[in-house]
């Protein structure tokens, strides 16, 4: 997609960029050092342009939270969490909040508590929590846990929690200051556990309303075999002390819906990514009209695009989906970008985000403006993790021109991509190669694109000079304009004389790199002082008041 831009007709001569290639340059780069150790459940958020990660370090069974400082990951803190469950979210103030679960014995029971920690520079500190209930102390295992923050309401939180696959799946909401005991005392029961219970559930808040949306996967069994699967949608206003359940069964199919559920929101819109047992993932939009909740399928991923993670840019509305692509025996990770209509798919960088030879395991996706971050396990074996970052290049090459060959080229610390040379007068594409040898006079520019990113050079002027055999340096034009002496030796003479110059003509001296190094206007004396110019060959472009342009060459020596 080409951006609209205004070209400045700066005199200079066009450019070229390295060797063209059919693939994009490496636009995914490491962001910080690799994370060593046995890393599980990688999570990533970006707060005020600082990257934060959290993960379970199974070597010490601690949930560790870190922030990026240069190429290192500074440890902010670590905390134990029952069964290693945790979540990392941004609060309404944009600061990261880590949610974990603590457990303690209470007679014959085990008590569970939600524990929150928050980072506000330079401190990482406890940030409240709530009781999640109790159960018999008989090998309790947390099998559902999800934590969400409200993006617009201060200190509004929610949690979904269940243990042992047989106890109630609950939702609890909270609003108000951390020091206030304002967590809902009554549980919002999604469904009982057991053979007809919830198998997975996720929670998200809408940006511009007090509503929470919960998507759960329920199944029933008959004779030990799954007999029906239903997706339920729940909506709840966190301002209601006793949560009101608004339920709309929206998907019921003989095709078993898989365990993976991802939820995101923008404004009042909620999107869910569901994966069935055949690893086919579909993105649904939740339509909420007069408390009648339904699902509409808006995009289906390819059969080989697995384990999607979805994020929406709150400003642009662009949708980002990270997934693992099954290609034979390799599993590259990619991030596709869509608009909200799921049109115009672009693979960021036109390539996978993981390194050559690495396979992607569990992963997490974060968006920060035009930048995308993926925190993922890699292997085999999957005992390390890393963060990779995609950002649109900003480096524009420096224009050079070879006066002997007439070839346009560019140098500098820029990133190769796909090339389009354009005529600035009409924006027509005149070449798509890395080098360009124009055959007509004009102003030209180079666009280097990287998927939906691009950089654009300045427009530069090209004058095509021709020589006939036996003719030396052009010191006269067809109209009779003449510059002399030519060559000129500075010191003995510092002025070039003009013959037959039109009144008030402008003379631009252009060096061999295409830069305008000096400009002068013809005077009554019909001469130009060139004592400040360096030795070399110059093109002198003369423009009269009618816009007629003539170009001559002059040699200056010292």
Coordinates of C-alpha atoms in Angstrom, one line a residue:
X1 CA 0.0 0.0 0.0
X2 CA 1.7 3.2 -1.1
X3 CA 1.5 6.2 1.2
X4 CA 0.7 9.6 -0.2
X5 CA 3.7 11.8 -0.1
X6 CA 4.9 15.2 -1.3
X7 CA 8.2 15.2 -3.3
X8 CA 10.6 18.1 -3.0
X9 CA 12.3 18.7 -6.3
X10 CA 15.7 18.8 -4.8
X11 CA 18.4 18.7 -7.4
X12 CA 20.4 15.6 -7.1
X13 CA 20.4 12.3 -9.0
X14 CA 18.4 9.3 -8.1
X15 CA 19.3 6.2 -6.1
X16 CA 19.7 2.5 -6.0
X17 CA 19.7 -0.1 -3.3
X18 CA 21.9 -3.1 -3.1
X19 CA 21.1 -6.3 -4.8
X20 CA 17.4 -7.1 -5.2
X21 CA 16.0 -10.2 -3.7
X22 CA 12.7 -12.0 -3.9
X23 CA 12.4 -12.1 -0.1
X24 CA 12.2 -9.3 2.4
X25 CA 15.2 -8.4 4.6
X26 CA 15.3 -9.7 8.2
X27 CA 12.9 -7.4 9.9
X28 CA 12.3 -9.5 12.9
X29 CA 15.2 -8.9 15.4
X30 CA 16.1 -10.2 18.8
X31 CA 14.8 -7.9 21.5
X32 CA 17.0 -8.5 24.5
X33 CA 19.0 -11.6 25.4
X34 CA 17.5 -15.1 25.3
X35 CA 15.9 -16.4 28.4
X36 CA 17.6 -19.5 29.6
X37 CA 16.1 -22.2 31.8
X38 CA 12.9 -24.3 31.5
X39 CA 10.4 -21.5 30.6
X40 CA 6.7 -22.2 30.5
X41 CA 3.7 -20.0 29.8
X42 CA 5.5 -17.0 28.3
X43 CA 3.5 -13.7 28.7
X44 CA 4.5 -10.2 27.3
X45 CA 3.1 -6.7 27.6
X46 CA 4.5 -3.3 26.5
X47 CA 4.0 -0.4 28.9
X48 CA 5.2 3.2 28.0
X49 CA 7.5 1.7 25.4
X50 CA 9.1 -0.7 28.0
X51 CA 8.8 -4.4 27.4
X52 CA 7.8 -6.6 30.4
X53 CA 7.7 -10.4 30.4
X54 CA 6.6 -13.0 32.9
X55 CA 7.0 -16.8 32.8
X56 CA 7.1 -19.9 35.0
X57 CA 10.7 -21.0 35.7
X58 CA 10.2 -24.7 36.3
X59 CA 13.7 -25.0 37.7
X60 CA 12.6 -23.2 40.8
X61 CA 8.8 -23.3 40.3
X62 CA 8.7 -19.5 40.5
X63 CA 6.8 -17.0 38.3
X64 CA 9.4 -14.4 37.4
X65 CA 8.6 -11.0 36.1
X66 CA 11.3 -9.0 34.2
X67 CA 11.6 -5.8 32.2
X68 CA 13.9 -5.1 29.3
X69 CA 16.8 -2.8 30.0
X70 CA 19.0 -2.6 26.8
X71 CA 19.9 -6.1 25.9
X72 CA 19.3 -7.5 29.4
X73 CA 16.1 -8.6 31.3
X74 CA 16.1 -7.1 34.7
X75 CA 14.4 -9.3 37.3
X76 CA 11.7 -7.3 39.1
X77 CA 10.6 -10.1 41.3
X78 CA 9.5 -13.7 41.6
X79 CA 6.6 -15.3 43.4
X80 CA 5.3 -18.8 44.0
X81 CA 2.0 -19.7 42.4
X82 CA -0.2 -22.7 42.9
X83 CA 0.4 -25.1 40.0
X84 CA 2.3 -22.3 38.2
X85 CA -0.8 -20.5 37.1
X86 CA -0.5 -16.7 36.4
X87 CA -1.4 -13.9 34.1
X88 CA 0.2 -10.6 33.0
X89 CA -2.0 -7.7 32.0
X90 CA -1.9 -3.9 31.7
X91 CA -4.1 -1.9 34.1
X92 CA -6.2 1.1 33.1
X93 CA -3.1 3.3 33.8
X94 CA -1.1 1.3 31.4
X95 CA 1.1 -0.3 34.1
X96 CA 1.8 -4.0 34.2
X97 CA -0.1 -6.2 36.8
X98 CA 1.0 -9.8 37.6
X99 CA -1.7 -12.1 38.9
X100 CA -0.9 -15.4 40.8
X101 CA -2.6 -17.8 43.1
X102 CA -1.4 -18.7 46.6
X103 CA -2.7 -21.6 48.6
X104 CA -2.6 -22.5 52.3
X105 CA -3.9 -25.3 54.5
X106 CA -6.9 -24.5 56.7
X107 CA -7.7 -27.6 58.7
X108 CA -8.7 -30.3 56.3
X109 CA -9.2 -27.7 53.5
X110 CA -7.0 -25.8 51.2
X111 CA -7.6 -22.1 50.8
X112 CA -6.9 -20.3 47.5
X113 CA -6.2 -16.5 47.1
X114 CA -5.6 -14.3 44.1
X115 CA -2.4 -12.3 44.7
X116 CA -1.6 -9.2 42.6
X117 CA 1.7 -7.4 42.1
X118 CA 2.2 -4.2 40.1
X119 CA 5.2 -2.4 38.7
X120 CA 5.4 1.4 38.8
X121 CA 9.0 2.6 38.3
X122 CA 11.1 1.9 40.2
X123 CA 9.1 -0.5 42.4
X124 CA 7.5 -3.9 42.1
X125 CA 5.0 -4.2 44.9
X126 CA 1.9 -6.2 46.2
X127 CA -1.3 -4.8 44.8
X128 CA -4.1 -6.5 46.7
X129 CA -6.1 -9.6 45.9
X130 CA -9.1 -11.7 47.0
X131 CA -10.1 -15.1 48.3
X132 CA -10.9 -17.7 45.6
X133 CA -12.6 -20.2 47.9
X134 CA -11.6 -23.5 49.6
X135 CA -11.7 -27.1 48.8
X136 CA -10.7 -30.4 50.4
X137 CA -7.0 -30.9 50.7
X138 CA -6.9 -33.8 48.3
X139 CA -4.4 -33.1 45.5
X140 CA -6.1 -29.9 44.4
X141 CA -5.0 -28.9 40.9
X142 CA -6.0 -25.6 39.3
X143 CA -7.2 -26.3 35.8
X144 CA -8.8 -23.0 34.8
X145 CA -7.4 -19.6 35.5
X146 CA -7.7 -16.3 33.7
X147 CA -7.3 -12.7 34.9
X148 CA -8.4 -9.6 33.2
X149 CA -8.2 -5.8 33.8
X150 CA -10.6 -3.2 32.6
X151 CA -8.8 -0.8 30.2
X152 CA -10.9 2.2 31.1
X153 CA -12.0 1.9 34.7
X154 CA -9.4 2.3 37.4
X155 CA -8.7 -0.8 39.4
X156 CA -11.5 -2.9 37.8
X157 CA -10.4 -6.6 37.7
X158 CA -11.9 -10.0 37.1
X159 CA -10.8 -13.6 37.5
X160 CA -12.0 -17.0 36.4
X161 CA -11.0 -19.9 38.6
X162 CA -11.5 -23.6 39.1
X163 CA -9.6 -26.5 40.6
X164 CA -9.8 -30.3 40.3
X165 CA -12.1 -30.3 37.3
X166 CA -15.0 -31.0 39.6
X167 CA -15.7 -27.8 41.6
X168 CA -17.6 -24.8 40.4
X169 CA -16.0 -22.6 37.8
X170 CA -16.3 -19.1 39.2
X171 CA -16.0 -15.5 38.1
X172 CA -15.3 -12.7 40.5
X173 CA -15.2 -9.0 39.7
X174 CA -13.8 -6.0 41.6
X175 CA -14.0 -2.2 41.2
X176 CA -12.6 0.6 43.2
X177 CA -9.3 1.3 45.0
X178 CA -7.0 -1.5 45.9
X179 CA -7.3 -0.8 49.6
X180 CA -11.1 -1.2 49.4
X181 CA -12.6 -4.6 50.0
X182 CA -14.8 -4.4 46.9
X183 CA -14.4 -7.8 45.4
X184 CA -17.8 -9.4 44.8
X185 CA -18.5 -11.8 47.7
X186 CA -20.9 -13.9 45.6
X187 CA -19.5 -16.2 43.0
X188 CA -20.8 -16.0 39.5
X189 CA -21.0 -19.7 38.7
X190 CA -20.5 -20.5 35.0
X191 CA -21.3 -24.2 35.3
X192 CA -20.6 -27.1 37.7
X193 CA -17.7 -29.3 37.0
X194 CA -17.7 -33.0 36.3
X195 CA -19.1 -34.7 33.2
X196 CA -21.2 -31.7 32.1
X197 CA -18.8 -28.9 33.2
X198 CA -16.7 -26.2 31.7
X199 CA -13.6 -27.4 30.0
X200 CA -12.1 -24.0 29.3
X201 CA -13.1 -20.4 29.9
X202 CA -11.6 -16.9 29.1
X203 CA -12.5 -13.4 30.3
X204 CA -12.2 -10.0 28.7
X205 CA -13.6 -6.5 29.4
X206 CA -14.9 -4.2 26.8
X207 CA -13.1 -0.8 26.5
X208 CA -16.0 1.6 26.6
X209 CA -18.5 -0.1 28.9
X210 CA -18.5 -1.8 32.3
X211 CA -19.2 -5.2 30.8
X212 CA -17.2 -8.3 31.1
X213 CA -17.5 -11.0 28.5
X214 CA -16.8 -14.7 29.3
X215 CA -16.5 -17.4 26.7
X216 CA -16.6 -20.9 28.0
X217 CA -16.4 -24.4 26.4
X218 CA -18.8 -26.8 27.9
X219 CA -19.1 -30.5 27.1
X220 CA -21.2 -33.4 28.2
X221 CA -20.2 -37.0 28.1
X222 CA -22.1 -40.3 27.7
X223 CA -20.5 -43.6 28.4
X224 CA -17.1 -41.9 28.8
X225 CA -17.3 -40.3 25.3
X226 CA -17.8 -36.7 24.6
X227 CA -21.4 -36.4 23.3
X228 CA -21.9 -32.7 22.9
X229 CA -19.9 -29.5 22.9
X230 CA -21.4 -26.0 23.3
X231 CA -19.8 -22.6 23.4
X232 CA -21.5 -20.3 25.9
X233 CA -21.2 -16.5 26.1
X234 CA -21.7 -14.7 29.4
X235 CA -22.0 -10.9 30.0
X236 CA -21.8 -9.2 33.3
X237 CA -21.7 -5.6 34.4
X238 CA -19.1 -5.1 37.1
X239 CA -21.2 -2.3 38.7
X240 CA -23.7 -4.9 39.8
X241 CA -22.9 -6.2 43.3
X242 CA -24.6 -9.5 42.6
X243 CA -23.5 -10.5 39.1
X244 CA -26.3 -10.9 36.6
X245 CA -25.8 -13.7 34.1
X246 CA -26.8 -13.1 30.5
X247 CA -26.3 -16.3 28.6
X248 CA -26.7 -17.0 24.9
X249 CA -25.6 -20.4 23.7
X250 CA -24.2 -19.5 20.3
X251 CA -22.3 -22.4 18.9
X252 CA -23.4 -26.0 19.1
X253 CA -21.9 -28.4 16.7
X254 CA -21.2 -32.1 16.3
X255 CA -17.7 -31.1 15.5
X256 CA -15.8 -31.0 18.8
X257 CA -14.5 -27.6 19.7
X258 CA -10.9 -27.8 20.9
X259 CA -9.6 -26.4 24.1
X260 CA -7.8 -23.2 22.8
X261 CA -9.8 -20.0 23.4
X262 CA -8.3 -16.5 22.9
X263 CA -10.3 -13.3 23.7
X264 CA -9.6 -9.6 22.8
X265 CA -11.7 -6.5 22.7
X266 CA -11.7 -3.0 21.1
X267 CA -14.4 -0.5 22.0
X268 CA -17.5 -2.6 22.6
X269 CA -16.4 -5.3 20.1
X270 CA -15.1 -8.6 21.3
X271 CA -13.3 -11.2 19.2
X272 CA -12.7 -14.8 20.1
X273 CA -10.2 -17.2 18.5
X274 CA -11.4 -20.9 18.9
X275 CA -9.5 -24.0 17.7
X276 CA -11.3 -27.3 17.1
X277 CA -10.0 -30.8 17.6
X278 CA -8.7 -30.8 14.0
X279 CA -6.5 -27.8 14.8
X280 CA -8.6 -25.5 12.6
X281 CA -8.9 -22.0 14.1
X282 CA -11.7 -19.5 13.5
X283 CA -12.0 -15.9 14.6
X284 CA -15.5 -15.0 15.8
X285 CA -17.0 -11.5 16.5
X286 CA -19.3 -11.3 19.5
X287 CA -22.4 -9.3 18.6
X288 CA -24.2 -7.9 21.6
X289 CA -27.6 -6.3 20.7
X290 CA -30.1 -5.8 23.5
X291 CA -28.5 -8.5 25.6
X292 CA -28.8 -11.0 22.8
X293 CA -25.3 -12.4 22.3
X294 CA -24.2 -14.2 19.3
X295 CA -21.1 -15.3 17.4
X296 CA -20.4 -14.4 13.8
X297 CA -17.4 -16.1 12.1
X298 CA -15.2 -13.4 10.5
X299 CA -12.0 -15.3 9.5
X300 CA -10.8 -18.8 9.3
X301 CA -7.1 -19.5 9.5
X302 CA -5.4 -22.0 7.2
X303 CA -5.5 -25.7 8.1
X304 CA -1.7 -25.5 8.8
X305 CA -1.9 -22.3 11.0
X306 CA -2.0 -23.5 14.6
X307 CA -2.4 -22.1 18.1
X308 CA -3.4 -18.5 17.3
X309 CA -2.8 -15.6 19.6
X310 CA -4.7 -12.4 18.7
X311 CA -4.3 -8.7 19.5
X312 CA -6.0 -5.5 18.3
X313 CA -4.3 -2.1 18.0
X314 CA -6.7 0.1 20.0
X315 CA -5.9 3.1 17.8
X316 CA -5.8 1.8 14.2
X317 CA -8.1 -1.2 14.7
X318 CA -5.6 -3.4 12.9
X319 CA -5.9 -7.1 14.0
X320 CA -2.7 -9.1 14.6
X321 CA -2.7 -12.9 14.7
X322 CA 0.4 -14.8 15.7
X323 CA 0.4 -18.5 14.8
X324 CA 2.6 -21.5 14.3
X325 CA 2.6 -22.7 10.7
X326 CA 3.1 -26.4 10.0
X327 CA 5.3 -26.8 7.0
X328 CA 6.3 -30.4 6.6
X329 CA 8.5 -31.1 9.6
X330 CA 9.1 -27.5 10.4
X331 CA 7.0 -25.1 12.5
X332 CA 7.8 -21.5 11.8
X333 CA 6.0 -18.8 13.7
X334 CA 4.4 -15.9 11.8
X335 CA 2.3 -12.8 12.5
X336 CA -0.4 -11.7 10.1
X337 CA -2.0 -8.3 10.1
X338 CA -5.5 -7.5 9.0
X339 CA -8.0 -4.6 9.1
X340 CA -11.1 -5.1 11.2
X341 CA -12.9 -6.6 8.2
X342 CA -10.1 -9.2 8.0
X343 CA -9.1 -8.0 4.5
X344 CA -5.7 -7.2 3.2
X345 CA -3.7 -9.8 5.1
X346 CA 0.0 -8.9 5.4
X347 CA 2.6 -11.3 7.0
X348 CA 4.8 -8.9 9.0
X349 CA 8.2 -8.7 7.4
X350 CA 7.0 -11.3 4.8
X351 CA 8.7 -14.0 6.9
X352 CA 8.7 -16.0 10.0
X353 CA 9.7 -14.4 13.3
X354 CA 11.7 -17.3 14.7
X355 CA 15.3 -18.0 13.9
X356 CA 16.5 -20.4 11.3
X357 CA 16.3 -24.0 12.7
X358 CA 14.1 -23.0 15.7
X359 CA 10.6 -24.4 16.2
X360 CA 8.0 -22.4 18.1
X361 CA 6.3 -23.7 21.2
X362 CA 4.0 -21.7 23.4
X363 CA 4.0 -17.9 22.7
X364 CA 2.5 -14.6 23.6
X365 CA 1.9 -11.5 21.4
X366 CA 2.0 -7.8 22.2
X367 CA 1.4 -4.7 20.0
X368 CA 2.9 -1.3 20.6
X369 CA 2.0 1.1 17.8
X370 CA 3.5 -0.2 14.6
X371 CA 5.7 -2.6 16.5
X372 CA 5.0 -6.2 17.3
X373 CA 6.6 -8.4 20.0
X374 CA 6.5 -12.2 20.3
X375 CA 7.7 -13.9 23.4
X376 CA 8.0 -17.6 22.6
X377 CA 9.5 -21.0 23.6
X378 CA 11.8 -22.4 21.0
X379 CA 13.5 -25.7 20.4
X380 CA 13.6 -28.6 20.4
X381 CA 14.1 -29.0 23.2
X382 CA 11.7 -26.3 24.4
X383 CA 13.7 -25.2 27.4
X384 CA 14.6 -21.7 26.4
X385 CA 12.6 -18.6 25.3
X386 CA 13.3 -15.3 23.5
X387 CA 11.6 -12.1 22.5
X388 CA 11.6 -11.0 18.9
X389 CA 10.5 -7.6 17.6
X390 CA 9.1 -6.4 14.3
X391 CA 9.4 -2.7 13.4
X392 CA 9.2 -0.9 10.1
X393 CA 12.6 0.3 8.9
X394 CA 13.1 4.1 9.0
X395 CA 16.6 4.3 7.3
X396 CA 16.5 6.0 3.9
X397 CA 19.5 5.4 1.6
X398 CA 21.9 8.2 0.5
X399 CA 21.7 9.0 -3.2
X400 CA 24.8 8.7 -5.4
X401 CA 25.2 9.0 -9.2
X402 CA 27.9 7.7 -11.4
X403 CA 28.4 10.3 -14.1
X404 CA 30.5 8.0 -16.2
X405 CA 27.9 5.1 -16.4
X406 CA 24.7 7.1 -15.8
X407 CA 23.6 4.5 -13.2
X408 CA 21.7 5.6 -10.1
X409 CA 22.7 4.0 -6.8
X410 CA 22.3 4.4 -3.1
X411 CA 24.5 3.7 0.0
X412 CA 24.0 3.9 3.7
X413 CA 22.7 1.8 6.6
X414 CA 19.3 0.9 5.1
X415 CA 17.4 -2.3 4.9
X416 CA 16.9 -4.0 1.5
X417 CA 13.4 -4.7 0.5
X418 CA 11.2 -4.5 -2.6
X419 CA 12.1 -1.6 -4.9
X420 CA 10.0 0.7 -7.1
X421 CA 11.6 3.6 -9.0
X422 CA 9.0 6.2 -9.8
X423 CA 8.8 9.3 -11.9
X424 CA 8.0 12.1 -9.5
X425 CA 6.0 14.1 -12.0
X426 CA 3.2 11.5 -12.3
X427 CA 4.2 8.8 -9.7
X428 CA 4.4 6.2 -12.5
X429 CA 6.6 3.2 -11.7
X430 CA 9.5 3.1 -14.1
X431 CA 11.6 0.2 -12.8
X432 CA 11.5 -2.5 -10.1
X433 CA 15.2 -3.4 -10.1
X434 CA 17.8 -2.5 -7.6
X435 CA 19.7 -0.3 -10.2
X436 CA 18.1 2.2 -12.5
X437 CA 19.6 3.8 -15.6
X438 CA 17.1 6.5 -16.8
X439 CA 16.9 7.3 -20.4
X440 CA 15.0 10.6 -20.2
X441 CA 15.5 13.8 -18.1
X442 CA 13.3 14.1 -15.0
X443 CA 13.0 13.8 -11.3
X444 CA 13.0 10.3 -9.8
X445 CA 12.5 8.7 -6.4
X446 CA 12.9 5.3 -4.9
X447 CA 10.3 3.5 -2.7
X448 CA 11.6 0.6 -0.6
X449 CA 8.7 -1.5 0.7
X450 CA 8.5 -4.2 3.4
X451 CA 5.0 -5.7 3.3
X452 CA 2.9 -2.7 4.4
X453 CA 5.9 -0.6 5.5
X454 CA 7.8 1.6 3.2
X455 CA 10.5 4.3 3.1
X456 CA 10.6 6.9 0.3
X457 CA 13.6 8.8 -1.0
X458 CA 13.7 12.4 -1.9
X459 CA 13.0 13.2 -5.5
X460 CA 16.2 13.9 -7.4
X461 CA 16.8 15.4 -10.8
X462 CA 18.5 13.5 -13.6
X463 CA 19.7 15.2 -16.8
X464 CA 20.8 12.9 -19.6
X465 CA 23.9 14.2 -21.4
X466 CA 24.9 13.0 -24.8
X467 CA 28.2 13.5 -26.6
X468 CA 29.1 13.2 -30.2
X469 CA 32.5 11.8 -31.3
X470 CA 35.2 14.5 -31.3
X471 CA 33.2 16.9 -29.0
X472 CA 34.8 17.7 -25.7
X473 CA 33.2 19.4 -22.7
X474 CA 29.9 21.1 -23.5
X475 CA 30.4 24.8 -23.0
X476 CA 27.6 26.0 -25.3
X477 CA 23.9 25.1 -25.7
X478 CA 21.8 25.1 -28.8
X479 CA 20.3 28.5 -27.8
X480 CA 23.7 30.0 -27.8
X481 CA 24.2 30.1 -24.0
X482 CA 27.9 29.7 -23.3
X483 CA 30.1 29.6 -20.2
X484 CA 33.8 30.6 -20.3
X485 CA 36.6 30.0 -19.5
X486 CA 35.9 26.3 -19.4
X487 CA 37.9 24.7 -17.9
X488 CA 38.5 27.5 -15.3
X489 CA 41.6 27.6 -13.1
X490 CA 40.7 29.2 -9.8
X491 CA 43.2 31.6 -8.5
X492 CA 44.1 33.1 -11.8
X493 CA 40.4 33.6 -12.5
X494 CA 37.5 33.2 -10.1
X495 CA 34.6 34.1 -12.3
X496 CA 32.7 32.3 -15.1
X497 CA 31.4 34.6 -17.8
X498 CA 28.0 34.1 -19.3
X499 CA 27.3 34.7 -23.0
X500 CA 23.8 35.0 -24.4
X501 CA 22.3 34.3 -21.0
X502 CA 18.6 35.3 -20.6
X503 CA 18.0 38.0 -18.0
X504 CA 17.4 36.8 -14.4
X505 CA 18.2 33.2 -15.2
X506 CA 19.0 30.9 -12.3
X507 CA 22.2 28.7 -12.5
X508 CA 22.4 25.6 -10.3
X509 CA 25.8 23.9 -10.0
X510 CA 25.3 20.1 -9.4
X511 CA 28.2 17.9 -8.4
X512 CA 28.8 14.3 -9.5
X513 CA 26.8 12.9 -6.6
X514 CA 23.7 14.9 -7.8
X515 CA 23.8 17.5 -5.0
X516 CA 23.1 21.2 -5.7
X517 CA 26.2 22.8 -4.2
X518 CA 25.8 26.4 -5.4
X519 CA 23.1 28.6 -7.0
X520 CA 23.4 32.0 -8.6
X521 CA 21.3 34.4 -10.7
X522 CA 22.6 36.1 -13.8
X523 CA 23.4 39.8 -13.3
X524 CA 24.0 42.7 -15.5
X525 CA 27.7 41.8 -15.5
X526 CA 26.9 38.3 -16.8
X527 CA 29.4 36.6 -14.6
X528 CA 29.3 34.2 -11.6
X529 CA 31.9 33.9 -8.9
X530 CA 32.8 30.3 -8.3
X531 CA 35.8 30.7 -6.0
X532 CA 34.1 28.7 -3.2
X533 CA 33.6 25.6 -5.3
X534 CA 35.9 22.6 -5.1
X535 CA 37.8 21.2 -8.1
X536 CA 35.7 18.9 -10.2
X537 CA 33.2 18.4 -13.0
X538 CA 29.9 20.2 -12.5
X539 CA 26.6 20.2 -14.4
X540 CA 25.3 23.7 -14.6
X541 CA 21.5 23.8 -15.0
X542 CA 20.2 27.2 -16.3
X543 CA 16.6 28.0 -15.9
X544 CA 15.1 31.2 -17.4
X545 CA 12.0 33.1 -16.3
X546 CA 9.9 31.1 -18.7
X547 CA 10.9 27.8 -17.1
X548 CA 13.1 26.7 -20.0
X549 CA 16.0 24.6 -18.7
X550 CA 19.4 24.0 -20.4
X551 CA 22.3 22.1 -18.9
X552 CA 26.0 22.5 -19.6
X553 CA 29.1 21.1 -18.1
X554 CA 32.0 23.0 -16.6
X555 CA 35.3 21.9 -15.2
X556 CA 36.8 23.8 -12.2
X557 CA 40.4 23.3 -11.3
X558 CA 42.6 24.8 -8.5

